[in-house]
């Protein structure tokens, strides 16, 4: 199967050998076209990216999230420790709640994006497998006097996700979990019933358990505001989980979606990707993450001085923007953006062709004097109009 060069930013290991997929056999049987996304071998498409894009917007899409690294934190000092290295507030998370944060270097630049989940007796940090080794080193070096144990459990866990208007209905059918009752990034333990049969009625009026069940943690995850859920399972359950979710999504008019469609979906939503649209070259305010990833009321953390300095100044010299491109070609990452006088004012990070209606949109960074919506810029294939700020 052909592997297109869909690489993340070079600062996060874009030239490394792709991390193999734990579902490689499933995708080979399905005839999926594979690509390299987030440094991992992931489905590029299942034959029709336009239909896959519509699944995520109109019915329900099944998505592979096995590009992630899973870190387990135990010990009595884990909350204090995590709160001291991450940008968001960890200390007030109750069991079953989560938040998304950044790990910064002392200069305020972004080393990693990390989702942190509080469970009954430990915390879980979820980030990107492409920075797995560096992340463990960065985090571990700060554990000096703290009673904290860090365990890398990446090889133990896998994740599949549902996204779209019918995602909630599928979750309720399979797991008896109502997503509407959960806050974003909240999670519950559940068991998915196999064969898309929640239970069968017995003659006595009770219920008869399904032949097999898949234990999982269901996380409400709705990127861009579209309803969704993630299913975290031990890896030996992944193939069974895929079969259950595939059957369920198809029964609701959906199906699997590859990353050609998902990249377009996130660009349409204005949702940036770590390693593509932000990373070590940026500080949070440049990437537009100051409201979603940072707490300004918690205690000190690495890089806080820079974050507070930028906040007090009130602006940065360049910012991430969404762009609408003219022309027939999709701009490559790194393509320069110029003003009418020919001066370079920014560059493209990622772009994609969208459907419904057809258009080409993307993201990039531009100077402050070019960030206003409606600003018309130029790239070698045509014009690029700023259509939104974070």
Coordinates of C-alpha atoms in Angstrom, one line a residue:
X1 CA 0.0 0.0 0.0
X2 CA 1.3 3.4 -1.0
X3 CA 2.4 5.7 1.9
X4 CA 2.0 9.4 1.0
X5 CA 4.3 11.9 2.5
X6 CA 1.9 13.5 4.9
X7 CA 4.5 14.5 7.5
X8 CA 4.3 16.6 10.6
X9 CA 6.6 19.5 11.2
X10 CA 10.3 18.5 11.2
X11 CA 10.8 19.6 14.7
X12 CA 8.8 16.6 16.0
X13 CA 10.6 13.8 14.1
X14 CA 9.0 14.0 10.7
X15 CA 11.9 12.0 9.1
X16 CA 11.7 9.1 11.5
X17 CA 10.4 5.7 10.3
X18 CA 6.6 5.6 10.7
X19 CA 5.3 3.9 13.9
X20 CA 3.4 0.7 12.7
X21 CA -0.3 0.5 13.1
X22 CA -1.7 -2.1 15.6
X23 CA -4.6 -2.5 13.1
X24 CA -2.4 -3.0 10.0
X25 CA -4.0 -6.4 9.2
X26 CA -7.5 -5.0 9.4
X27 CA -6.6 -2.1 7.1
X28 CA -4.9 -4.4 4.6
X29 CA -8.1 -6.6 4.4
X30 CA -10.2 -3.4 4.0
X31 CA -8.1 -2.1 1.2
X32 CA -7.3 1.1 3.0
X33 CA -4.8 3.4 1.5
X34 CA -2.3 4.1 4.3
X35 CA -0.4 7.4 5.0
X36 CA 1.9 8.8 7.6
X37 CA 0.1 11.1 10.1
X38 CA 1.6 12.2 13.4
X39 CA 4.6 10.0 12.6
X40 CA 2.4 6.9 12.6
X41 CA 1.0 4.6 9.9
X42 CA -2.7 5.6 9.8
X43 CA -5.4 5.3 7.1
X44 CA -5.2 8.0 4.5
X45 CA -8.6 7.0 3.2
X46 CA -10.9 4.1 2.7
X47 CA -11.6 4.8 -1.0
X48 CA -13.7 7.9 -0.9
X49 CA -12.5 10.9 1.2
X50 CA -15.5 13.0 0.3
X51 CA -17.9 10.4 1.7
X52 CA -15.7 10.0 4.8
X53 CA -15.8 13.8 5.4
X54 CA -19.6 13.6 5.2
X55 CA -19.7 10.8 7.7
X56 CA -18.1 13.1 10.3
X57 CA -20.5 15.9 9.5
X58 CA -23.8 14.2 8.7
X59 CA -23.9 10.8 10.3
X60 CA -21.0 9.2 12.2
X61 CA -17.4 8.5 11.4
X62 CA -15.1 5.8 12.9
X63 CA -11.6 7.1 13.5
X64 CA -8.3 5.6 14.5
X65 CA -6.5 7.5 17.3
X66 CA -3.6 5.2 17.6
X67 CA -1.0 7.9 17.2
X68 CA -0.8 8.6 20.9
X69 CA 1.4 7.9 23.9
X70 CA -0.1 6.9 27.3
X71 CA 1.8 7.9 30.5
X72 CA 0.6 6.7 33.9
X73 CA 1.4 8.8 37.0
X74 CA 1.1 7.4 40.5
X75 CA 2.3 8.5 43.9
X76 CA 1.1 11.0 46.5
X77 CA 2.8 14.0 44.9
X78 CA 1.5 13.4 41.3
X79 CA -1.1 16.2 41.4
X80 CA 1.3 18.8 42.7
X81 CA 4.0 17.6 40.3
X82 CA 1.8 17.7 37.2
X83 CA 0.4 21.1 38.2
X84 CA 4.0 22.4 38.4
X85 CA 4.9 21.4 34.8
X86 CA 1.7 21.8 32.8
X87 CA -0.1 25.0 31.8
X88 CA -3.6 24.1 32.8
X89 CA -5.0 23.4 36.3
X90 CA -4.7 19.8 37.3
X91 CA -5.3 20.0 41.0
X92 CA -9.1 20.4 40.9
X93 CA -9.8 17.5 38.5
X94 CA -12.1 15.0 40.1
X95 CA -11.9 11.3 39.2
X96 CA -13.3 10.9 35.7
X97 CA -12.5 14.4 34.6
X98 CA -9.8 15.6 32.2
X99 CA -8.2 18.7 30.7
X100 CA -5.8 19.6 27.9
X101 CA -2.5 21.4 28.7
X102 CA 0.8 22.3 27.2
X103 CA 4.3 21.4 28.3
X104 CA 6.6 24.4 27.7
X105 CA 10.3 24.9 27.8
X106 CA 11.7 27.8 30.0
X107 CA 11.5 30.1 27.0
X108 CA 7.7 29.5 26.7
X109 CA 7.9 27.4 23.5
X110 CA 5.6 24.4 23.1
X111 CA 7.2 21.0 23.7
X112 CA 4.0 19.0 23.8
X113 CA 0.2 19.0 24.0
X114 CA -1.0 16.7 26.8
X115 CA -4.4 15.6 27.8
X116 CA -4.5 14.8 31.5
X117 CA -7.1 12.6 33.1
X118 CA -7.8 12.0 36.8
X119 CA -8.7 8.4 37.6
X120 CA -9.5 6.8 40.9
X121 CA -5.9 6.1 42.0
X122 CA -3.7 7.6 39.3
X123 CA -3.5 10.2 36.5
X124 CA -3.0 9.5 32.8
X125 CA -1.2 11.8 30.4
X126 CA -2.0 11.3 26.7
X127 CA 0.2 12.9 24.1
X128 CA 1.8 11.9 20.8
X129 CA 3.8 8.8 20.0
X130 CA 6.1 10.7 17.7
X131 CA 7.6 12.5 20.7
X132 CA 7.3 9.6 23.1
X133 CA 11.0 9.2 24.0
X134 CA 11.6 13.0 24.3
X135 CA 8.4 13.4 26.3
X136 CA 9.4 10.8 28.9
X137 CA 12.8 12.4 29.2
X138 CA 11.4 15.9 29.6
X139 CA 8.9 14.9 32.2
X140 CA 11.1 12.5 34.1
X141 CA 14.0 15.0 34.5
X142 CA 11.8 17.2 36.7
X143 CA 11.0 14.3 39.1
X144 CA 13.6 14.9 41.7
X145 CA 12.3 15.0 45.3
X146 CA 8.7 14.3 44.4
X147 CA 7.1 11.0 45.3
X148 CA 5.9 10.3 41.8
X149 CA 6.2 7.3 39.6
X150 CA 6.0 7.6 35.8
X151 CA 5.2 4.5 33.7
X152 CA 5.1 4.5 29.9
X153 CA 2.0 2.4 29.0
X154 CA 1.8 3.3 25.4
X155 CA 2.2 -0.3 24.2
X156 CA -0.7 -1.4 26.5
X157 CA -3.5 0.9 25.2
X158 CA -5.2 1.7 22.0
X159 CA -7.9 4.2 21.0
X160 CA -10.7 4.4 18.4
X161 CA -13.2 7.2 18.2
X162 CA -16.6 8.2 16.9
X163 CA -17.5 11.6 15.5
X164 CA -20.7 13.1 14.1
X165 CA -24.3 13.8 14.8
X166 CA -25.1 10.1 15.3
X167 CA -22.1 9.4 17.6
X168 CA -24.2 9.8 20.8
X169 CA -26.8 7.3 19.6
X170 CA -24.2 4.7 18.8
X171 CA -22.5 5.1 22.2
X172 CA -25.9 4.8 24.0
X173 CA -26.8 1.6 22.0
X174 CA -23.5 -0.1 22.6
X175 CA -22.6 1.0 26.2
X176 CA -25.7 2.5 27.8
X177 CA -23.7 5.8 28.2
X178 CA -25.4 9.1 27.5
X179 CA -22.8 11.5 26.2
X180 CA -25.1 14.5 26.9
X181 CA -24.7 13.8 30.6
X182 CA -20.9 14.1 30.4
X183 CA -18.7 17.2 30.3
X184 CA -16.1 17.5 27.6
X185 CA -13.0 15.3 28.5
X186 CA -15.0 13.5 31.2
X187 CA -14.8 9.7 31.1
X188 CA -16.6 6.6 32.4
X189 CA -15.7 2.9 32.5
X190 CA -18.0 0.8 30.4
X191 CA -18.4 -2.5 28.5
X192 CA -19.3 -2.6 24.9
X193 CA -21.5 -5.4 23.9
X194 CA -20.3 -7.4 20.9
X195 CA -22.2 -8.1 17.6
X196 CA -24.0 -4.8 17.9
X197 CA -26.6 -6.4 20.3
X198 CA -26.9 -4.5 23.5
X199 CA -28.9 -7.4 25.0
X200 CA -31.5 -9.9 24.0
X201 CA -34.7 -10.3 25.9
X202 CA -35.2 -13.6 27.9
X203 CA -38.6 -15.3 28.2
X204 CA -38.6 -14.2 31.8
X205 CA -38.5 -10.6 30.7
X206 CA -34.9 -10.0 31.9
X207 CA -31.9 -9.6 29.7
X208 CA -29.4 -12.2 28.4
X209 CA -25.8 -11.0 28.3
X210 CA -24.0 -10.8 25.0
X211 CA -21.6 -13.5 24.0
X212 CA -18.6 -11.3 24.7
X213 CA -17.9 -7.8 26.0
X214 CA -15.1 -5.3 25.6
X215 CA -14.1 -3.3 28.7
X216 CA -13.2 0.2 27.8
X217 CA -13.0 3.8 29.0
X218 CA -15.3 6.1 27.1
X219 CA -14.2 9.8 26.9
X220 CA -16.4 12.5 25.6
X221 CA -14.3 14.3 23.0
X222 CA -15.9 16.7 20.6
X223 CA -13.3 18.6 18.6
X224 CA -14.7 21.6 16.8
X225 CA -18.0 21.2 18.7
X226 CA -19.0 18.1 16.8
X227 CA -20.3 15.3 19.1
X228 CA -17.8 12.5 19.6
X229 CA -16.4 9.9 21.9
X230 CA -13.1 8.0 22.3
X231 CA -12.9 4.4 23.3
X232 CA -9.7 3.5 25.2
X233 CA -9.0 -0.3 25.4
X234 CA -6.2 -2.6 26.0
X235 CA -4.6 -3.3 22.6
X236 CA -5.6 -7.0 22.4
X237 CA -9.2 -5.7 22.3
X238 CA -8.6 -3.3 19.4
X239 CA -9.6 -5.6 16.5
X240 CA -12.8 -6.6 18.3
X241 CA -13.5 -2.9 19.1
X242 CA -13.0 -2.0 15.5
X243 CA -15.5 -4.6 14.3
X244 CA -18.1 -3.6 16.9
X245 CA -17.8 0.1 16.0
X246 CA -17.7 -0.4 12.3
X247 CA -20.9 -2.4 12.3
X248 CA -22.6 0.2 14.5
X249 CA -21.5 3.2 12.4
X250 CA -22.7 1.5 9.2
X251 CA -26.1 0.8 10.7
X252 CA -26.4 4.6 11.3
X253 CA -25.3 5.5 7.7
X254 CA -21.7 6.2 8.5
X255 CA -18.4 4.4 8.3
X256 CA -14.6 4.6 8.7
X257 CA -12.9 7.9 7.9
X258 CA -9.2 8.3 7.0
X259 CA -7.0 11.3 7.8
X260 CA -7.4 13.0 4.4
X261 CA -11.0 13.6 5.5
X262 CA -10.1 14.3 9.1
X263 CA -7.4 16.8 8.3
X264 CA -10.0 18.7 6.1
X265 CA -12.5 18.4 8.9
X266 CA -10.2 20.0 11.5
X267 CA -9.2 22.8 9.1
X268 CA -12.9 23.5 8.5
X269 CA -13.4 23.7 12.3
X270 CA -10.4 25.8 12.8
X271 CA -8.8 23.2 15.1
X272 CA -5.0 23.1 14.9
X273 CA -2.9 19.9 15.1
X274 CA 0.2 19.6 17.2
X275 CA 3.2 18.9 15.0
X276 CA 1.5 20.5 12.0
X277 CA 0.1 23.8 13.1
X278 CA 1.9 24.4 16.3
X279 CA 5.0 23.0 18.1
X280 CA 8.4 24.0 19.4
X281 CA 8.6 27.0 17.1
X282 CA 5.6 28.7 18.7
X283 CA 4.5 30.1 22.1
X284 CA 0.9 29.5 23.1
X285 CA -0.4 33.0 22.2
X286 CA 1.0 32.7 18.7
X287 CA -0.8 29.4 18.2
X288 CA -4.1 30.8 19.7
X289 CA -4.1 28.3 22.6
X290 CA -4.1 30.9 25.4
X291 CA -7.7 30.4 26.3
X292 CA -8.1 26.6 25.8
X293 CA -4.8 25.3 27.2
X294 CA -3.8 27.7 30.0
X295 CA -5.0 28.6 33.5
X296 CA -4.0 32.0 34.7
X297 CA -5.1 31.4 38.3
X298 CA -3.0 28.3 39.2
X299 CA 0.5 28.3 40.6
X300 CA 3.8 28.5 38.8
X301 CA 4.8 26.2 36.0
X302 CA 7.7 26.0 33.5
X303 CA 7.4 28.8 31.0
X304 CA 4.9 30.8 33.0
X305 CA 7.0 33.9 33.1
X306 CA 6.9 34.2 29.3
X307 CA 3.2 33.4 29.1
X308 CA 2.4 36.2 31.7
X309 CA 4.7 38.6 29.9
X310 CA 2.9 38.1 26.6
X311 CA -0.4 38.4 28.3
X312 CA 0.5 41.7 29.9
X313 CA 1.8 43.0 26.6
X314 CA -1.5 42.2 25.0
X315 CA -0.3 40.9 21.6
X316 CA 2.3 38.8 19.7
X317 CA 4.0 39.7 16.5
X318 CA 2.6 36.8 14.5
X319 CA -0.5 34.6 14.9
X320 CA -2.1 31.5 13.6
X321 CA -4.9 32.2 11.1
X322 CA -7.3 30.3 8.9
X323 CA -7.0 30.8 5.2
X324 CA -9.1 30.4 2.0
X325 CA -7.0 29.7 -1.1
X326 CA -7.7 30.4 -4.7
X327 CA -6.4 28.2 -7.5
X328 CA -6.7 24.5 -8.2
X329 CA -3.7 23.2 -6.2
X330 CA -3.4 22.6 -2.4
X331 CA -0.5 24.6 -0.9
X332 CA 2.3 22.5 0.6
X333 CA 3.4 23.2 4.2
X334 CA 6.0 26.0 4.4
X335 CA 4.8 27.8 1.3
X336 CA 5.4 31.5 1.9
X337 CA 2.6 34.1 2.0
X338 CA 3.3 37.6 0.7
X339 CA 1.7 41.0 0.8
X340 CA 0.8 43.1 -2.2
X341 CA 4.3 44.7 -2.2
X342 CA 5.9 41.2 -2.4
X343 CA 7.2 41.2 1.1
X344 CA 6.9 37.9 2.9
X345 CA 4.4 38.1 5.9
X346 CA 3.9 34.5 6.8
X347 CA 3.7 30.9 5.7
X348 CA 1.3 28.0 5.4
X349 CA 1.3 25.1 8.0
X350 CA -1.3 22.9 6.5
X351 CA -4.0 22.9 3.8
X352 CA -6.6 20.6 2.4
X353 CA -9.3 20.4 -0.2
X354 CA -12.8 20.4 1.3
X355 CA -16.2 19.2 0.0
X356 CA -19.7 20.7 0.5
X357 CA -19.0 23.2 -0.9
X358 CA -15.7 22.5 -2.7
X359 CA -12.9 24.8 -1.6
X360 CA -9.3 24.8 -0.4
X361 CA -8.6 26.1 3.1
X362 CA -5.7 25.9 5.5
X363 CA -3.8 27.4 8.4
X364 CA -0.7 29.5 8.6
X365 CA 1.1 32.1 10.6
X366 CA 1.1 35.8 9.6
X367 CA 2.5 39.0 11.0
X368 CA 0.2 41.1 13.1
X369 CA -0.4 43.7 10.3
X370 CA -1.7 40.9 8.1
X371 CA -4.0 39.0 10.5
X372 CA -7.3 40.8 10.1
X373 CA -10.1 38.7 8.5
X374 CA -10.5 39.7 4.9
X375 CA -6.8 40.4 4.3
X376 CA -5.8 39.2 0.9
X377 CA -2.3 37.7 0.6
X378 CA -0.5 35.8 -2.1
X379 CA 1.1 32.4 -2.6
X380 CA 2.7 31.0 -5.7
X381 CA -0.6 29.3 -6.8
X382 CA -3.0 32.3 -6.3
X383 CA -4.4 34.3 -3.4
X384 CA -4.9 33.4 0.3
X385 CA -7.6 35.3 2.2
X386 CA -7.5 35.4 6.0
X387 CA -10.9 34.0 7.1
X388 CA -10.5 33.7 10.8
X389 CA -8.5 34.0 14.0
X390 CA -8.4 31.4 16.8

